[in-house]
mmCIF file of C-alpha atoms in Angstrom:
data_model
loop_
_atom_site.group_PDB
_atom_site.id
_atom_site.type_symbol
_atom_site.label_atom_id
_atom_site.label_comp_id
_atom_site.label_asym_id
_atom_site.label_seq_id
_atom_site.Cartn_x
_atom_site.Cartn_y
_atom_site.Cartn_z
ATOM 1 C CA MET A 31 11.690 -16.170 -23.520
ATOM 2 C CA SER A 32 14.252 -14.805 -19.978
ATOM 3 C CA THR A 33 13.924 -11.546 -18.361
ATOM 4 C CA THR A 34 16.264 -9.533 -15.776
ATOM 5 C CA ILE A 35 13.518 -8.380 -13.753
ATOM 6 C CA LYS A 36 15.195 -9.561 -9.785
ATOM 7 C CA THR A 37 12.742 -7.841 -8.250
ATOM 8 C CA LEU A 38 8.947 -7.289 -7.835
ATOM 9 C CA PHE A 39 7.782 -4.057 -5.408
ATOM 10 C CA LEU A 40 4.101 -3.604 -5.254
ATOM 11 C CA ASP A 41 2.185 -0.593 -4.018
ATOM 12 C CA MET A 42 -1.017 -2.747 -1.627
ATOM 13 C CA GLY A 43 -4.317 -0.912 -1.895
ATOM 14 C CA GLY A 44 -5.495 -0.545 -5.075
ATOM 15 C CA VAL A 45 -3.001 -3.547 -5.850
ATOM 16 C CA ILE A 46 -3.156 -6.253 -4.246
ATOM 17 C CA LEU A 47 -6.017 -5.091 -1.606
ATOM 18 C CA THR A 48 -8.916 -2.579 -1.185
ATOM 19 C CA ASN A 49 -7.862 1.561 0.035
ATOM 20 C CA GLY A 50 -6.540 1.334 3.702
ATOM 21 C CA TRP A 51 -8.307 4.082 4.527
ATOM 22 C CA GLY A 52 -9.467 6.248 1.788
ATOM 23 C CA GLN A 53 -11.982 9.265 1.270
ATOM 24 C CA ALA A 54 -14.611 6.101 0.537
ATOM 25 C CA SER A 55 -13.594 5.007 3.635
ATOM 26 C CA ARG A 56 -13.924 7.821 5.054
ATOM 27 C CA LYS A 57 -17.552 9.132 3.530
ATOM 28 C CA GLN A 58 -18.767 5.911 5.147
ATOM 29 C CA ALA A 59 -17.861 6.364 8.554
ATOM 30 C CA ALA A 60 -18.968 9.520 8.107
ATOM 31 C CA GLU A 61 -22.684 8.020 7.719
ATOM 32 C CA LYS A 62 -22.150 5.247 10.064
ATOM 33 C CA PHE A 63 -20.987 7.049 13.214
ATOM 34 C CA SER A 64 -22.548 10.727 11.521
ATOM 35 C CA LEU A 65 -20.040 12.359 12.235
ATOM 36 C CA ASP A 66 -18.875 15.373 9.628
ATOM 37 C CA LEU A 67 -18.302 14.352 7.235
ATOM 38 C CA ASN A 68 -15.280 18.007 5.969
ATOM 39 C CA GLU A 69 -14.398 18.135 9.158
ATOM 40 C CA LEU A 70 -12.691 14.471 9.395
ATOM 41 C CA ASN A 71 -11.648 14.867 6.109
ATOM 42 C CA GLU A 72 -9.850 18.357 7.220
ATOM 43 C CA ARG A 73 -8.462 16.638 9.986
ATOM 44 C CA HIS A 74 -7.577 13.829 7.762
ATOM 45 C CA LYS A 75 -5.739 15.521 6.043
ATOM 46 C CA LEU A 76 -3.394 17.519 8.599
ATOM 47 C CA ALA A 77 -2.239 14.214 10.611
ATOM 48 C CA PHE A 78 -2.664 10.989 8.250
ATOM 49 C CA ASP A 79 1.233 12.094 7.236
ATOM 50 C CA ALA A 80 1.971 11.568 10.165
ATOM 51 C CA TYR A 81 0.734 8.040 11.463
ATOM 52 C CA GLU A 82 0.991 7.177 7.952
ATOM 53 C CA SER A 83 4.996 8.293 8.974
ATOM 54 C CA GLY A 84 5.147 6.280 11.655
ATOM 55 C CA LYS A 85 5.449 9.628 13.545
ATOM 56 C CA MET A 86 1.619 9.364 15.253
ATOM 57 C CA THR A 87 -0.260 6.176 16.647
ATOM 58 C CA LEU A 88 -3.355 5.151 15.517
ATOM 59 C CA PRO A 89 -5.549 6.117 18.302
ATOM 60 C CA GLU A 90 -3.805 8.983 18.790
ATOM 61 C CA TYR A 91 -4.549 9.389 15.156
ATOM 62 C CA LEU A 92 -7.921 8.699 16.210
ATOM 63 C CA GLN A 93 -8.143 11.511 19.112
ATOM 64 C CA LEU A 94 -6.615 14.059 16.510
ATOM 65 C CA THR A 95 -9.938 13.000 13.849
ATOM 66 C CA VAL A 96 -12.624 11.724 16.153
ATOM 67 C CA PHE A 97 -11.928 11.564 19.794
ATOM 68 C CA TYR A 98 -11.286 15.908 20.372
ATOM 69 C CA THR A 99 -15.071 15.630 21.302
ATOM 70 C CA PRO A 100 -17.359 12.915 23.903
ATOM 71 C CA ARG A 101 -18.991 10.051 21.493
ATOM 72 C CA SER A 102 -21.356 7.717 21.533
ATOM 73 C CA PHE A 103 -19.151 4.407 20.225
ATOM 74 C CA THR A 104 -15.756 3.221 21.226
ATOM 75 C CA PRO A 105 -12.461 4.292 20.324
ATOM 76 C CA GLU A 106 -12.045 0.144 19.513
ATOM 77 C CA VAL A 107 -15.955 0.117 17.916
ATOM 78 C CA PHE A 108 -14.777 2.472 15.341
ATOM 79 C CA THR A 109 -11.253 1.514 15.019
ATOM 80 C CA GLU A 110 -12.462 -2.166 14.553
ATOM 81 C CA PHE A 111 -14.403 -0.627 11.094
ATOM 82 C CA MET A 112 -11.340 1.320 9.907
ATOM 83 C CA TYR A 113 -10.159 -2.532 10.015
ATOM 84 C CA GLN A 114 -13.202 -3.615 8.305
ATOM 85 C CA GLN A 115 -12.693 -1.136 5.495
ATOM 86 C CA SER A 116 -9.451 -4.099 4.240
ATOM 87 C CA GLN A 117 -10.599 -6.588 1.827
ATOM 88 C CA PRO A 118 -8.773 -8.558 -0.240
ATOM 89 C CA LEU A 119 -8.073 -8.484 -4.240
ATOM 90 C CA HIS A 120 -8.338 -11.719 -4.713
ATOM 91 C CA ASP A 121 -7.447 -12.495 -8.647
ATOM 92 C CA MET A 122 -4.628 -9.669 -8.151
ATOM 93 C CA LEU A 123 -3.401 -11.350 -4.604
ATOM 94 C CA GLU A 124 -3.364 -14.852 -7.036
ATOM 95 C CA PHE A 125 -1.377 -13.151 -10.321
ATOM 96 C CA VAL A 126 1.007 -11.616 -8.103
ATOM 97 C CA GLN A 127 1.467 -15.216 -6.213
ATOM 98 C CA ARG A 128 1.951 -16.966 -9.916
ATOM 99 C CA LEU A 129 4.725 -14.045 -10.888
ATOM 100 C CA LYS A 130 7.106 -14.572 -7.915
ATOM 101 C CA GLN A 131 6.337 -18.642 -8.040
ATOM 102 C CA GLN A 132 7.297 -18.974 -12.014
ATOM 103 C CA TYR A 133 9.937 -16.768 -11.498
ATOM 104 C CA GLY A 134 11.453 -16.881 -8.613
ATOM 105 C CA LEU A 135 11.367 -12.557 -8.121
ATOM 106 C CA ARG A 136 12.302 -11.108 -4.734
ATOM 107 C CA VAL A 137 8.439 -9.765 -4.044
ATOM 108 C CA ILE A 138 8.771 -6.488 -1.485
ATOM 109 C CA ALA A 139 6.043 -4.509 -0.366
ATOM 110 C CA LEU A 140 6.839 -0.394 -1.127
ATOM 111 C CA ASN A 141 3.647 0.776 -0.010
ATOM 112 C CA ASN A 142 2.109 4.392 2.125
ATOM 113 C CA GLU A 143 0.732 2.958 4.786
ATOM 114 C CA GLY A 144 0.481 3.619 9.119
ATOM 115 C CA ARG A 145 1.494 0.604 11.248
ATOM 116 C CA GLU A 146 -1.391 -0.549 12.871
ATOM 117 C CA LEU A 147 -3.215 -1.126 9.659
ATOM 118 C CA ASN A 148 -0.465 -2.178 8.063
ATOM 119 C CA GLU A 149 0.110 -5.189 10.088
ATOM 120 C CA TYR A 150 -3.183 -5.747 10.054
ATOM 121 C CA ARG A 151 -3.310 -5.935 6.404
ATOM 122 C CA ILE A 152 -0.533 -8.184 6.804
ATOM 123 C CA ARG A 153 -1.517 -10.301 9.550
ATOM 124 C CA THR A 154 -5.401 -10.821 7.602
ATOM 125 C CA PHE A 155 -4.391 -11.408 4.794
ATOM 126 C CA GLY A 156 -0.746 -13.198 4.895
ATOM 127 C CA LEU A 157 0.694 -11.165 2.655
ATOM 128 C CA ASP A 158 4.441 -12.587 4.264
ATOM 129 C CA LYS A 159 3.566 -15.585 2.933
ATOM 130 C CA PHE A 160 5.055 -14.145 -0.442
ATOM 131 C CA ILE A 161 6.212 -10.606 0.398
ATOM 132 C CA ASP A 162 10.104 -11.436 1.728
ATOM 133 C CA ALA A 163 9.618 -7.355 2.774
ATOM 134 C CA PHE A 164 8.259 -4.501 3.924
ATOM 135 C CA VAL A 165 9.286 -1.143 3.245
ATOM 136 C CA SER A 166 6.205 0.814 4.263
ATOM 137 C CA SER A 167 6.079 4.627 5.234
ATOM 138 C CA ALA A 168 5.176 3.619 8.831
ATOM 139 C CA PHE A 169 8.203 1.175 8.801
ATOM 140 C CA VAL A 170 10.960 3.078 7.259
ATOM 141 C CA HIS A 171 9.106 7.142 8.574
ATOM 142 C CA MET A 172 9.191 8.008 5.213
ATOM 143 C CA ARG A 173 6.654 8.283 2.720
ATOM 144 C CA LYS A 174 5.994 8.067 -1.435
ATOM 145 C CA PRO A 175 6.273 10.390 -3.417
ATOM 146 C CA ASP A 176 9.434 10.571 -1.195
ATOM 147 C CA LYS A 177 13.035 9.240 -3.425
ATOM 148 C CA GLU A 178 14.409 8.190 -0.052
ATOM 149 C CA ILE A 179 11.708 5.184 0.205
ATOM 150 C CA TYR A 180 12.254 3.751 -3.870
ATOM 151 C CA THR A 181 16.229 4.441 -3.229
ATOM 152 C CA LEU A 182 15.546 2.707 0.633
ATOM 153 C CA ALA A 183 14.570 -0.293 -1.181
ATOM 154 C CA LEU A 184 16.400 -0.759 -4.008
ATOM 155 C CA ASP A 185 19.183 -1.441 -1.637
ATOM 156 C CA ILE A 186 17.156 -3.316 0.832
ATOM 157 C CA ALA A 187 16.468 -5.305 -2.279
ATOM 158 C CA TYR A 188 20.585 -5.451 -3.725
ATOM 159 C CA VAL A 189 18.751 -4.372 -7.120
ATOM 160 C CA LYS A 190 20.049 -2.170 -9.425
ATOM 161 C CA PRO A 191 16.563 -0.017 -10.930
ATOM 162 C CA ALA A 192 16.559 -1.643 -13.964
ATOM 163 C CA GLU A 193 16.460 -5.097 -11.695
ATOM 164 C CA ALA A 194 13.910 -4.341 -10.204
ATOM 165 C CA LEU A 195 9.474 -4.008 -11.488
ATOM 166 C CA TYR A 196 7.359 -2.136 -9.551
ATOM 167 C CA PHE A 197 3.415 -1.897 -9.417
ATOM 168 C CA ASP A 198 1.127 0.367 -8.698
ATOM 169 C CA ASP A 199 -2.654 1.962 -8.460
ATOM 170 C CA ARG A 200 -1.324 5.890 -9.138
ATOM 171 C CA LEU A 201 0.249 7.380 -12.053
ATOM 172 C CA LEU A 202 1.826 9.916 -9.657
ATOM 173 C CA PHE A 203 4.151 7.476 -7.211
ATOM 174 C CA VAL A 204 4.970 5.665 -10.805
ATOM 175 C CA GLN A 205 6.023 8.124 -12.182
ATOM 176 C CA VAL A 206 8.374 9.302 -9.270
ATOM 177 C CA ALA A 207 10.144 5.240 -9.592
ATOM 178 C CA ARG A 208 10.459 5.967 -13.424
ATOM 179 C CA SER A 209 12.727 9.403 -12.810
ATOM 180 C CA LEU A 210 15.045 6.571 -10.715
ATOM 181 C CA GLY A 211 14.884 4.365 -13.787
ATOM 182 C CA ILE A 212 12.676 1.645 -12.129
ATOM 183 C CA ASN A 213 10.925 -0.719 -14.232
ATOM 184 C CA SER A 214 7.208 0.617 -13.750
ATOM 185 C CA ILE A 215 3.083 -0.512 -14.484
ATOM 186 C CA GLN A 216 0.028 1.846 -13.348
ATOM 187 C CA HIS A 217 -1.872 -1.128 -12.194
ATOM 188 C CA THR A 218 -5.096 -0.587 -13.497
ATOM 189 C CA SER A 219 -6.692 -4.358 -14.468
ATOM 190 C CA VAL A 220 -4.865 -7.941 -13.846
ATOM 191 C CA GLU A 221 -5.048 -8.484 -17.390
ATOM 192 C CA ASN A 222 -3.784 -4.530 -18.338
ATOM 193 C CA THR A 223 -0.092 -6.477 -16.102
ATOM 194 C CA ARG A 224 -0.637 -8.837 -17.385
ATOM 195 C CA GLN A 225 0.055 -7.329 -21.124
ATOM 196 C CA GLU A 226 2.589 -5.372 -20.381
ATOM 197 C CA LEU A 227 4.564 -7.719 -18.186
ATOM 198 C CA GLN A 228 5.098 -9.313 -21.899
ATOM 199 C CA GLN A 229 8.107 -6.445 -22.147
ATOM 200 C CA TYR A 230 10.033 -7.384 -19.676
ATOM 201 C CA GLY A 231 9.614 -10.686 -20.115
ATOM 202 C CA LEU A 232 7.541 -12.446 -17.837
ATOM 203 C CA ILE A 233 4.867 -13.730 -19.586
ATOM 204 C CA VAL A 234 2.834 -15.754 -16.563
ATOM 205 C CA ALA A 235 0.807 -19.203 -17.349
#
């Protein structure tokens, strides 16, 4: 079956990897390091947009959210804990690579992530071996759901919206992409995504 899709835009957290620093991870951190979870979440909410947008380093983010008061552990220990929250979703990683190989698609990451976490995830899980470019919030200094990050991804891929397909686990981000004419699938499972792909002429062996 033929397809008009040339490029796959791919969210990372919740699609091919676990979330980098989500609510569940912060809860674990609060328990492990005896932090006030409410205070951590409040400070996170105020600081994380700047970190994800590449306007703050990870040490600066941690200084504002954790190390604003003396702690019994070091920033290095806490950072390593943060990194360990990232785990691969093997089935989807393999599925995306088969999809790319079978149809010759370009694969471009379109994700919100701070620089250090993003680079760790790319390096640790070899994402640059099959992802052709990274339109990541920390790299381009804008975040989803800002429409400009989607249009930038289209420009970088040099494709029309109808020639692109976007995977994201968050419906709001999918809806923004659809409003721009980008074909989009809300990823909930490998099997669901496999079935949704058929309407675009993409049948993965």
